[in-house]
Amino acid sequence: ALDIPVVHGDAEGTAAALLAGTLNGLAVVGKNIAESRICVAGSGPGAMAYRRFAEKAGAAEVRGAETQEAMRDLVKGADVYVGVSYPGSLSREDVAGMNADPVVLALGMPNPELDPSDAEGVAVFATGRPDMPNQINSTLAFPGIWRGLLDVRATEASDDALMAAACAVANVVVEEGALSADYVVPSVFNKRLVPAVA
C-alpha cells in the first residue's frame, strides 16, 4: 500500500544472495538451473522468498520441507540443497543420496546444517560463516538493491528487479574470471559489488 519500495532484508536479501550462489554453484559443476532439482529446508522468510525466486528462475523442481523427516526424503536425488533452518539437520548419508556433484548452501547459524567435516563429496559448499569460503549473507544483495531502488526513484521492489540483483551478485565473480568451488559469491567487502547490484 506504500508508494515506496519495501524489501525484507532477511527474505528477499537472503534469497537474492542464495540465488547467486545457486547459479554460480551449478555453473561450477556444469549444471543448469533449468535441469536441476532443489531442496529447501526451512520455512522462514528467507526460505520462502528463495523458493519463489528459484521457481521464477526456471528450476526444474523446487521441493520444500519444514521437518527433518520430510527433508530426508526430499533431498534424495536433489542437485542443490539450501538450508535456512538449523545446525546439523543434513548428514553425510543425506549428501550421499543427492545427485552427483551436489551443491550445498547451508546457512544455519552459528553452525551450518551440514558439518564441514561431513562435506566430503559435496562439490560446492557454502555457509553463512565469515571464516569459511563462500559466505552467503543478505549483505551481498540488499545494500546494492537499496542503492539501485533509490537511484531510479522506484515505487516498488519487483521480483524481477530483485532477481536481477541476484544475477548481478553472481556476475561479479564471473566477470573477475575467478569462479571456482571455493568462490561462487563475492566477499561482502568487494568494492565492485554494491555498484554492480545497483
mmCIF file with all atom_site columns, C-alpha atoms in Angstrom:
data_model
loop_
_atom_site.group_PDB
_atom_site.id
_atom_site.type_symbol
_atom_site.label_atom_id
_atom_site.label_alt_id
_atom_site.label_comp_id
_atom_site.label_asym_id
_atom_site.label_entity_id
_atom_site.label_seq_id
_atom_site.pdbx_PDB_ins_code
_atom_site.Cartn_x
_atom_site.Cartn_y
_atom_site.Cartn_z
_atom_site.occupancy
_atom_site.B_iso_or_equiv
_atom_site.pdbx_formal_charge
_atom_site.auth_seq_id
_atom_site.auth_comp_id
_atom_site.auth_asym_id
_atom_site.auth_atom_id
_atom_site.pdbx_PDB_model_num
ATOM 1   C CA . ALA A 1 1   ? 0.000  0.000   0.000   1.00 0.00 ? 1   ALA A CA 1
ATOM 2   C CA . LEU A 1 2   ? 3.039  2.271   0.295   1.00 0.00 ? 2   LEU A CA 1
ATOM 3   C CA . ASP A 1 3   ? 4.389  4.331   -2.577  1.00 0.00 ? 3   ASP A CA 1
ATOM 4   C CA . ILE A 1 4   ? 7.977  3.461   -1.676  1.00 0.00 ? 4   ILE A CA 1
ATOM 5   C CA . PRO A 1 5   ? 9.891  0.183   -2.107  1.00 0.00 ? 5   PRO A CA 1
ATOM 6   C CA . VAL A 1 6   ? 9.559  -2.333  0.710   1.00 0.00 ? 6   VAL A CA 1
ATOM 7   C CA . VAL A 1 7   ? 12.246 -5.021  0.959   1.00 0.00 ? 7   VAL A CA 1
ATOM 8   C CA . HIS A 1 8   ? 12.606 -7.604  3.735   1.00 0.00 ? 8   HIS A CA 1
ATOM 9   C CA . GLY A 1 9   ? 16.369 -7.973  4.138   1.00 0.00 ? 9   GLY A CA 1
ATOM 10  C CA . ASP A 1 10  ? 16.159 -11.453 5.678   1.00 0.00 ? 10  ASP A CA 1
ATOM 11  C CA . ALA A 1 11  ? 13.709 -12.584 2.992   1.00 0.00 ? 11  ALA A CA 1
ATOM 12  C CA . GLU A 1 12  ? 14.496 -11.063 -0.415  1.00 0.00 ? 12  GLU A CA 1
ATOM 13  C CA . GLY A 1 13  ? 18.047 -10.090 0.539   1.00 0.00 ? 13  GLY A CA 1
ATOM 14  C CA . THR A 1 14  ? 18.887 -13.624 1.646   1.00 0.00 ? 14  THR A CA 1
ATOM 15  C CA . ALA A 1 15  ? 17.022 -15.121 -1.335  1.00 0.00 ? 15  ALA A CA 1
ATOM 16  C CA . ALA A 1 16  ? 18.944 -12.979 -3.827  1.00 0.00 ? 16  ALA A CA 1
ATOM 17  C CA . ALA A 1 17  ? 22.272 -13.990 -2.259  1.00 0.00 ? 17  ALA A CA 1
ATOM 18  C CA . LEU A 1 18  ? 21.206 -17.651 -2.280  1.00 0.00 ? 18  LEU A CA 1
ATOM 19  C CA . LEU A 1 19  ? 20.106 -17.496 -5.908  1.00 0.00 ? 19  LEU A CA 1
ATOM 20  C CA . ALA A 1 20  ? 23.501 -16.030 -6.842  1.00 0.00 ? 20  ALA A CA 1
ATOM 21  C CA . GLY A 1 21  ? 25.211 -18.897 -5.021  1.00 0.00 ? 21  GLY A CA 1
ATOM 22  C CA . THR A 1 22  ? 22.920 -21.413 -6.687  1.00 0.00 ? 22  THR A CA 1
ATOM 23  C CA . LEU A 1 23  ? 23.559 -20.109 -10.213 1.00 0.00 ? 23  LEU A CA 1
ATOM 24  C CA . ASN A 1 24  ? 27.327 -19.985 -9.798  1.00 0.00 ? 24  ASN A CA 1
ATOM 25  C CA . GLY A 1 25  ? 27.484 -23.242 -7.837  1.00 0.00 ? 25  GLY A CA 1
ATOM 26  C CA . LEU A 1 26  ? 25.648 -25.039 -10.624 1.00 0.00 ? 26  LEU A CA 1
ATOM 27  C CA . ALA A 1 27  ? 27.952 -23.411 -13.198 1.00 0.00 ? 27  ALA A CA 1
ATOM 28  C CA . VAL A 1 28  ? 30.989 -24.785 -11.357 1.00 0.00 ? 28  VAL A CA 1
ATOM 29  C CA . VAL A 1 29  ? 29.664 -28.354 -11.681 1.00 0.00 ? 29  VAL A CA 1
ATOM 30  C CA . GLY A 1 30  ? 28.446 -27.887 -15.256 1.00 0.00 ? 30  GLY A CA 1
ATOM 31  C CA . LYS A 1 31  ? 24.728 -27.928 -14.488 1.00 0.00 ? 31  LYS A CA 1
ATOM 32  C CA . ASN A 1 32  ? 21.900 -25.578 -15.442 1.00 0.00 ? 32  ASN A CA 1
ATOM 33  C CA . ILE A 1 33  ? 19.145 -24.460 -13.081 1.00 0.00 ? 33  ILE A CA 1
ATOM 34  C CA . ALA A 1 34  ? 16.522 -25.474 -15.654 1.00 0.00 ? 34  ALA A CA 1
ATOM 35  C CA . GLU A 1 35  ? 17.653 -29.088 -15.277 1.00 0.00 ? 35  GLU A CA 1
ATOM 36  C CA . SER A 1 36  ? 18.212 -29.040 -11.522 1.00 0.00 ? 36  SER A CA 1
ATOM 37  C CA . ARG A 1 37  ? 16.218 -30.248 -8.548  1.00 0.00 ? 37  ARG A CA 1
ATOM 38  C CA . ILE A 1 38  ? 16.450 -28.029 -5.481  1.00 0.00 ? 38  ILE A CA 1
ATOM 39  C CA . CYS A 1 39  ? 15.591 -28.992 -1.905  1.00 0.00 ? 39  CYS A CA 1
ATOM 40  C CA . VAL A 1 40  ? 14.933 -26.122 0.526   1.00 0.00 ? 40  VAL A CA 1
ATOM 41  C CA . ALA A 1 41  ? 14.983 -26.862 4.259   1.00 0.00 ? 41  ALA A CA 1
ATOM 42  C CA . GLY A 1 42  ? 13.191 -24.281 6.359   1.00 0.00 ? 42  GLY A CA 1
ATOM 43  C CA . SER A 1 43  ? 10.004 -22.241 6.226   1.00 0.00 ? 43  SER A CA 1
ATOM 44  C CA . GLY A 1 44  ? 11.124 -18.800 7.379   1.00 0.00 ? 44  GLY A CA 1
ATOM 45  C CA . PRO A 1 45  ? 11.177 -15.627 5.268   1.00 0.00 ? 45  PRO A CA 1
ATOM 46  C CA . GLY A 1 46  ? 14.484 -16.403 3.534   1.00 0.00 ? 46  GLY A CA 1
ATOM 47  C CA . ALA A 1 47  ? 13.435 -19.939 2.612   1.00 0.00 ? 47  ALA A CA 1
ATOM 48  C CA . MET A 1 48  ? 10.053 -18.855 1.276   1.00 0.00 ? 48  MET A CA 1
ATOM 49  C CA . ALA A 1 49  ? 11.472 -15.994 -0.790  1.00 0.00 ? 49  ALA A CA 1
ATOM 50  C CA . TYR A 1 50  ? 14.248 -18.236 -2.166  1.00 0.00 ? 50  TYR A CA 1
ATOM 51  C CA . ARG A 1 51  ? 11.721 -20.871 -3.244  1.00 0.00 ? 51  ARG A CA 1
ATOM 52  C CA . ARG A 1 52  ? 9.822  -18.156 -5.121  1.00 0.00 ? 52  ARG A CA 1
ATOM 53  C CA . PHE A 1 53  ? 12.997 -16.888 -6.815  1.00 0.00 ? 53  PHE A CA 1
ATOM 54  C CA . ALA A 1 54  ? 14.230 -20.386 -7.731  1.00 0.00 ? 54  ALA A CA 1
ATOM 55  C CA . GLU A 1 55  ? 10.905 -21.231 -9.336  1.00 0.00 ? 55  GLU A CA 1
ATOM 56  C CA . LYS A 1 56  ? 10.891 -17.951 -11.298 1.00 0.00 ? 56  LYS A CA 1
ATOM 57  C CA . ALA A 1 57  ? 14.498 -18.617 -12.367 1.00 0.00 ? 57  ALA A CA 1
ATOM 58  C CA . GLY A 1 58  ? 13.238 -21.804 -14.027 1.00 0.00 ? 58  GLY A CA 1
ATOM 59  C CA . ALA A 1 59  ? 14.413 -24.555 -11.681 1.00 0.00 ? 59  ALA A CA 1
ATOM 60  C CA . ALA A 1 60  ? 13.248 -27.965 -12.871 1.00 0.00 ? 60  ALA A CA 1
ATOM 61  C CA . GLU A 1 61  ? 11.855 -28.717 -9.404  1.00 0.00 ? 61  GLU A CA 1
ATOM 62  C CA . VAL A 1 62  ? 11.839 -26.924 -6.061  1.00 0.00 ? 62  VAL A CA 1
ATOM 63  C CA . ARG A 1 63  ? 10.998 -29.029 -3.023  1.00 0.00 ? 63  ARG A CA 1
ATOM 64  C CA . GLY A 1 64  ? 10.450 -27.544 0.429   1.00 0.00 ? 64  GLY A CA 1
ATOM 65  C CA . ALA A 1 65  ? 10.365 -29.121 3.865   1.00 0.00 ? 65  ALA A CA 1
ATOM 66  C CA . GLU A 1 66  ? 9.839  -27.807 7.379   1.00 0.00 ? 66  GLU A CA 1
ATOM 67  C CA . THR A 1 67  ? 10.637 -31.015 9.248   1.00 0.00 ? 67  THR A CA 1
ATOM 68  C CA . GLN A 1 68  ? 13.847 -33.009 9.187   1.00 0.00 ? 68  GLN A CA 1
ATOM 69  C CA . GLU A 1 69  ? 11.968 -36.255 8.468   1.00 0.00 ? 69  GLU A CA 1
ATOM 70  C CA . ALA A 1 70  ? 10.341 -34.858 5.289   1.00 0.00 ? 70  ALA A CA 1
ATOM 71  C CA . MET A 1 71  ? 13.588 -33.209 4.220   1.00 0.00 ? 71  MET A CA 1
ATOM 72  C CA . ARG A 1 72  ? 15.408 -36.554 4.290   1.00 0.00 ? 72  ARG A CA 1
ATOM 73  C CA . ASP A 1 73  ? 13.026 -37.832 1.617   1.00 0.00 ? 73  ASP A CA 1
ATOM 74  C CA . LEU A 1 74  ? 13.003 -34.637 -0.436  1.00 0.00 ? 74  LEU A CA 1
ATOM 75  C CA . VAL A 1 75  ? 16.789 -34.265 -0.587  1.00 0.00 ? 75  VAL A CA 1
ATOM 76  C CA . LYS A 1 76  ? 17.153 -37.630 -2.368  1.00 0.00 ? 76  LYS A CA 1
ATOM 77  C CA . GLY A 1 77  ? 18.040 -37.004 -6.000  1.00 0.00 ? 77  GLY A CA 1
ATOM 78  C CA . ALA A 1 78  ? 18.453 -33.263 -5.478  1.00 0.00 ? 78  ALA A CA 1
ATOM 79  C CA . ASP A 1 79  ? 21.198 -31.293 -7.234  1.00 0.00 ? 79  ASP A CA 1
ATOM 80  C CA . VAL A 1 80  ? 21.069 -28.398 -4.763  1.00 0.00 ? 80  VAL A CA 1
ATOM 81  C CA . TYR A 1 81  ? 20.348 -28.308 -1.042  1.00 0.00 ? 81  TYR A CA 1
ATOM 82  C CA . VAL A 1 82  ? 19.527 -24.948 0.508   1.00 0.00 ? 82  VAL A CA 1
ATOM 83  C CA . GLY A 1 83  ? 19.393 -24.885 4.282   1.00 0.00 ? 83  GLY A CA 1
ATOM 84  C CA . VAL A 1 84  ? 17.808 -21.964 6.046   1.00 0.00 ? 84  VAL A CA 1
ATOM 85  C CA . SER A 1 85  ? 16.952 -23.981 9.124   1.00 0.00 ? 85  SER A CA 1
ATOM 86  C CA . TYR A 1 86  ? 19.083 -25.276 11.986  1.00 0.00 ? 86  TYR A CA 1
ATOM 87  C CA . PRO A 1 87  ? 22.562 -26.754 12.536  1.00 0.00 ? 87  PRO A CA 1
ATOM 88  C CA . GLY A 1 88  ? 23.194 -30.437 11.970  1.00 0.00 ? 88  GLY A CA 1
ATOM 89  C CA . SER A 1 89  ? 19.995 -31.204 10.071  1.00 0.00 ? 89  SER A CA 1
ATOM 90  C CA . LEU A 1 90  ? 21.821 -32.566 6.995   1.00 0.00 ? 90  LEU A CA 1
ATOM 91  C CA . SER A 1 91  ? 24.012 -35.648 7.293   1.00 0.00 ? 91  SER A CA 1
ATOM 92  C CA . ARG A 1 92  ? 26.746 -37.292 5.263   1.00 0.00 ? 92  ARG A CA 1
ATOM 93  C CA . GLU A 1 93  ? 24.207 -40.008 4.377   1.00 0.00 ? 93  GLU A CA 1
ATOM 94  C CA . ASP A 1 94  ? 21.779 -37.368 3.075   1.00 0.00 ? 94  ASP A CA 1
ATOM 95  C CA . VAL A 1 95  ? 24.502 -35.962 0.829   1.00 0.00 ? 95  VAL A CA 1
ATOM 96  C CA . ALA A 1 96  ? 25.258 -39.455 -0.497  1.00 0.00 ? 96  ALA A CA 1
ATOM 97  C CA . GLY A 1 97  ? 21.634 -39.691 -1.661  1.00 0.00 ? 97  GLY A CA 1
ATOM 98  C CA . MET A 1 98  ? 21.844 -36.490 -3.698  1.00 0.00 ? 98  MET A CA 1
ATOM 99  C CA . ASN A 1 99  ? 22.724 -36.394 -7.382  1.00 0.00 ? 99  ASN A CA 1
ATOM 100 C CA . ALA A 1 100 ? 26.383 -36.357 -8.428  1.00 0.00 ? 100 ALA A CA 1
ATOM 101 C CA . ASP A 1 101 ? 28.369 -33.201 -7.677  1.00 0.00 ? 101 ASP A CA 1
ATOM 102 C CA . PRO A 1 102 ? 25.849 -31.680 -5.262  1.00 0.00 ? 102 PRO A CA 1
ATOM 103 C CA . VAL A 1 103 ? 25.746 -28.010 -4.331  1.00 0.00 ? 103 VAL A CA 1
ATOM 104 C CA . VAL A 1 104 ? 25.066 -27.443 -0.624  1.00 0.00 ? 104 VAL A CA 1
ATOM 105 C CA . LEU A 1 105 ? 24.248 -23.949 0.630   1.00 0.00 ? 105 LEU A CA 1
ATOM 106 C CA . ALA A 1 106 ? 23.878 -24.378 4.390   1.00 0.00 ? 106 ALA A CA 1
ATOM 107 C CA . LEU A 1 107 ? 23.131 -21.106 6.158   1.00 0.00 ? 107 LEU A CA 1
ATOM 108 C CA . GLY A 1 108 ? 22.251 -22.379 9.658   1.00 0.00 ? 108 GLY A CA 1
ATOM 109 C CA . MET A 1 109 ? 23.933 -20.254 12.311  1.00 0.00 ? 109 MET A CA 1
ATOM 110 C CA . PRO A 1 110 ? 26.148 -20.366 14.260  1.00 0.00 ? 110 PRO A CA 1
ATOM 111 C CA . ASN A 1 111 ? 26.836 -23.730 12.624  1.00 0.00 ? 111 ASN A CA 1
ATOM 112 C CA . PRO A 1 112 ? 25.606 -24.886 9.211   1.00 0.00 ? 112 PRO A CA 1
ATOM 113 C CA . GLU A 1 113 ? 23.080 -27.659 8.585   1.00 0.00 ? 113 GLU A CA 1
ATOM 114 C CA . LEU A 1 114 ? 25.923 -29.861 7.323   1.00 0.00 ? 114 LEU A CA 1
ATOM 115 C CA . ASP A 1 115 ? 29.016 -30.077 9.482   1.00 0.00 ? 115 ASP A CA 1
ATOM 116 C CA . PRO A 1 116 ? 32.042 -29.102 7.342   1.00 0.00 ? 116 PRO A CA 1
ATOM 117 C CA . SER A 1 117 ? 33.731 -32.363 8.380   1.00 0.00 ? 117 SER A CA 1
ATOM 118 C CA . ASP A 1 118 ? 30.871 -34.235 6.683   1.00 0.00 ? 118 ASP A CA 1
ATOM 119 C CA . ALA A 1 119 ? 31.081 -32.235 3.438   1.00 0.00 ? 119 ALA A CA 1
ATOM 120 C CA . GLU A 1 120 ? 33.257 -34.780 1.632   1.00 0.00 ? 120 GLU A CA 1
ATOM 121 C CA . GLY A 1 121 ? 31.519 -35.496 -1.652  1.00 0.00 ? 121 GLY A CA 1
ATOM 122 C CA . VAL A 1 122 ? 29.971 -32.032 -1.837  1.00 0.00 ? 122 VAL A CA 1
ATOM 123 C CA . ALA A 1 123 ? 31.173 -30.260 -4.987  1.00 0.00 ? 123 ALA A CA 1
ATOM 124 C CA . VAL A 1 124 ? 30.304 -26.726 -3.812  1.00 0.00 ? 124 VAL A CA 1
ATOM 125 C CA . PHE A 1 125 ? 29.796 -25.940 -0.128  1.00 0.00 ? 125 PHE A CA 1
ATOM 126 C CA . ALA A 1 126 ? 28.665 -22.561 1.164   1.00 0.00 ? 126 ALA A CA 1
ATOM 127 C CA . THR A 1 127 ? 27.648 -21.354 4.609   1.00 0.00 ? 127 THR A CA 1
ATOM 128 C CA . GLY A 1 128 ? 26.708 -18.141 6.345   1.00 0.00 ? 128 GLY A CA 1
ATOM 129 C CA . ARG A 1 129 ? 30.002 -18.100 8.226   1.00 0.00 ? 129 ARG A CA 1
ATOM 130 C CA . PRO A 1 130 ? 32.645 -15.443 7.507   1.00 0.00 ? 130 PRO A CA 1
ATOM 131 C CA . ASP A 1 131 ? 35.524 -17.786 8.422   1.00 0.00 ? 131 ASP A CA 1
ATOM 132 C CA . MET A 1 132 ? 34.784 -20.194 5.559   1.00 0.00 ? 132 MET A CA 1
ATOM 133 C CA . PRO A 1 133 ? 34.814 -19.816 1.759   1.00 0.00 ? 133 PRO A CA 1
ATOM 134 C CA . ASN A 1 134 ? 31.552 -18.871 0.056   1.00 0.00 ? 134 ASN A CA 1
ATOM 135 C CA . GLN A 1 135 ? 29.884 -16.839 2.790   1.00 0.00 ? 135 GLN A CA 1
ATOM 136 C CA . ILE A 1 136 ? 26.276 -16.288 1.726   1.00 0.00 ? 136 ILE A CA 1
ATOM 137 C CA . ASN A 1 137 ? 24.672 -13.385 3.544   1.00 0.00 ? 137 ASN A CA 1
ATOM 138 C CA . SER A 1 138 ? 21.881 -10.946 2.745   1.00 0.00 ? 138 SER A CA 1
ATOM 139 C CA . THR A 1 139 ? 24.532 -8.194  2.858   1.00 0.00 ? 139 THR A CA 1
ATOM 140 C CA . LEU A 1 140 ? 25.692 -9.391  -0.560  1.00 0.00 ? 140 LEU A CA 1
ATOM 141 C CA . ALA A 1 141 ? 22.461 -8.085  -2.041  1.00 0.00 ? 141 ALA A CA 1
ATOM 142 C CA . PHE A 1 142 ? 20.496 -5.557  -0.056  1.00 0.00 ? 142 PHE A CA 1
ATOM 143 C CA . PRO A 1 143 ? 22.877 -2.545  0.059   1.00 0.00 ? 143 PRO A CA 1
ATOM 144 C CA . GLY A 1 144 ? 23.064 -2.597  -3.740  1.00 0.00 ? 144 GLY A CA 1
ATOM 145 C CA . ILE A 1 145 ? 19.338 -3.239  -4.040  1.00 0.00 ? 145 ILE A CA 1
ATOM 146 C CA . TRP A 1 146 ? 18.586 -0.157  -1.935  1.00 0.00 ? 146 TRP A CA 1
ATOM 147 C CA . ARG A 1 147 ? 21.095 1.977   -3.832  1.00 0.00 ? 147 ARG A CA 1
ATOM 148 C CA . GLY A 1 148 ? 19.552 0.976   -7.147  1.00 0.00 ? 148 GLY A CA 1
ATOM 149 C CA . LEU A 1 149 ? 15.955 1.462   -5.984  1.00 0.00 ? 149 LEU A CA 1
ATOM 150 C CA . LEU A 1 150 ? 16.770 4.902   -4.601  1.00 0.00 ? 150 LEU A CA 1
ATOM 151 C CA . ASP A 1 151 ? 18.736 5.915   -7.712  1.00 0.00 ? 151 ASP A CA 1
ATOM 152 C CA . VAL A 1 152 ? 15.786 5.263   -10.016 1.00 0.00 ? 152 VAL A CA 1
ATOM 153 C CA . ARG A 1 153 ? 13.182 6.533   -7.505  1.00 0.00 ? 153 ARG A CA 1
ATOM 154 C CA . ALA A 1 154 ? 11.386 3.202   -7.675  1.00 0.00 ? 154 ALA A CA 1
ATOM 155 C CA . THR A 1 155 ? 7.972  2.941   -6.077  1.00 0.00 ? 155 THR A CA 1
ATOM 156 C CA . GLU A 1 156 ? 8.204  -0.806  -5.540  1.00 0.00 ? 156 GLU A CA 1
ATOM 157 C CA . ALA A 1 157 ? 10.723 -3.639  -5.417  1.00 0.00 ? 157 ALA A CA 1
ATOM 158 C CA . SER A 1 158 ? 9.571  -6.173  -8.008  1.00 0.00 ? 158 SER A CA 1
ATOM 159 C CA . ASP A 1 159 ? 10.743 -9.780  -8.058  1.00 0.00 ? 159 ASP A CA 1
ATOM 160 C CA . ASP A 1 160 ? 12.263 -9.085  -11.489 1.00 0.00 ? 160 ASP A CA 1
ATOM 161 C CA . ALA A 1 161 ? 14.430 -6.331  -10.011 1.00 0.00 ? 161 ALA A CA 1
ATOM 162 C CA . LEU A 1 162 ? 15.444 -8.483  -7.052  1.00 0.00 ? 162 LEU A CA 1
ATOM 163 C CA . MET A 1 163 ? 16.326 -11.419 -9.289  1.00 0.00 ? 163 MET A CA 1
ATOM 164 C CA . ALA A 1 164 ? 18.363 -9.089  -11.490 1.00 0.00 ? 164 ALA A CA 1
ATOM 165 C CA . ALA A 1 165 ? 20.229 -8.148  -8.308  1.00 0.00 ? 165 ALA A CA 1
ATOM 166 C CA . ALA A 1 166 ? 20.933 -11.843 -7.676  1.00 0.00 ? 166 ALA A CA 1
ATOM 167 C CA . CYS A 1 167 ? 22.346 -12.204 -11.187 1.00 0.00 ? 167 CYS A CA 1
ATOM 168 C CA . ALA A 1 168 ? 24.499 -9.119  -10.627 1.00 0.00 ? 168 ALA A CA 1
ATOM 169 C CA . VAL A 1 169 ? 25.942 -10.631 -7.441  1.00 0.00 ? 169 VAL A CA 1
ATOM 170 C CA . ALA A 1 170 ? 26.780 -13.809 -9.367  1.00 0.00 ? 170 ALA A CA 1
ATOM 171 C CA . ASN A 1 171 ? 28.258 -11.861 -12.283 1.00 0.00 ? 171 ASN A CA 1
ATOM 172 C CA . VAL A 1 172 ? 30.751 -10.040 -10.051 1.00 0.00 ? 172 VAL A CA 1
ATOM 173 C CA . VAL A 1 173 ? 32.533 -13.378 -9.600  1.00 0.00 ? 173 VAL A CA 1
ATOM 174 C CA . VAL A 1 174 ? 32.131 -14.423 -13.240 1.00 0.00 ? 174 VAL A CA 1
ATOM 175 C CA . GLU A 1 175 ? 33.469 -11.114 -14.582 1.00 0.00 ? 175 GLU A CA 1
ATOM 176 C CA . GLU A 1 176 ? 36.534 -11.450 -12.361 1.00 0.00 ? 176 GLU A CA 1
ATOM 177 C CA . GLY A 1 177 ? 37.240 -14.776 -14.067 1.00 0.00 ? 177 GLY A CA 1
ATOM 178 C CA . ALA A 1 178 ? 37.591 -16.325 -10.638 1.00 0.00 ? 178 ALA A CA 1
ATOM 179 C CA . LEU A 1 179 ? 34.612 -18.699 -10.464 1.00 0.00 ? 179 LEU A CA 1
ATOM 180 C CA . SER A 1 180 ? 35.552 -21.878 -8.592  1.00 0.00 ? 180 SER A CA 1
ATOM 181 C CA . ALA A 1 181 ? 34.173 -24.263 -5.983  1.00 0.00 ? 181 ALA A CA 1
ATOM 182 C CA . ASP A 1 182 ? 35.586 -22.012 -3.262  1.00 0.00 ? 182 ASP A CA 1
ATOM 183 C CA . TYR A 1 183 ? 34.445 -18.760 -4.852  1.00 0.00 ? 183 TYR A CA 1
ATOM 184 C CA . VAL A 1 184 ? 30.836 -18.755 -6.024  1.00 0.00 ? 184 VAL A CA 1
ATOM 185 C CA . VAL A 1 185 ? 29.856 -15.463 -4.364  1.00 0.00 ? 185 VAL A CA 1
ATOM 186 C CA . PRO A 1 186 ? 31.975 -12.358 -3.862  1.00 0.00 ? 186 PRO A CA 1
ATOM 187 C CA . SER A 1 187 ? 33.113 -11.091 -0.490  1.00 0.00 ? 187 SER A CA 1
ATOM 188 C CA . VAL A 1 188 ? 30.723 -8.629  1.138   1.00 0.00 ? 188 VAL A CA 1
ATOM 189 C CA . PHE A 1 189 ? 33.726 -6.256  1.117   1.00 0.00 ? 189 PHE A CA 1
ATOM 190 C CA . ASN A 1 190 ? 34.228 -6.465  -2.668  1.00 0.00 ? 190 ASN A CA 1
ATOM 191 C CA . LYS A 1 191 ? 34.192 -2.848  -3.844  1.00 0.00 ? 191 LYS A CA 1
ATOM 192 C CA . ARG A 1 192 ? 32.568 -3.770  -7.161  1.00 0.00 ? 192 ARG A CA 1
ATOM 193 C CA . LEU A 1 193 ? 29.601 -5.455  -5.504  1.00 0.00 ? 193 LEU A CA 1
ATOM 194 C CA . VAL A 1 194 ? 27.256 -2.628  -4.473  1.00 0.00 ? 194 VAL A CA 1
ATOM 195 C CA . PRO A 1 195 ? 27.666 -0.605  -7.709  1.00 0.00 ? 195 PRO A CA 1
ATOM 196 C CA . ALA A 1 196 ? 27.136 -3.744  -9.786  1.00 0.00 ? 196 ALA A CA 1
ATOM 197 C CA . VAL A 1 197 ? 23.938 -4.661  -7.975  1.00 0.00 ? 197 VAL A CA 1
ATOM 198 C CA . ALA A 1 198 ? 22.669 -1.082  -8.011  1.00 0.00 ? 198 ALA A CA 1
#
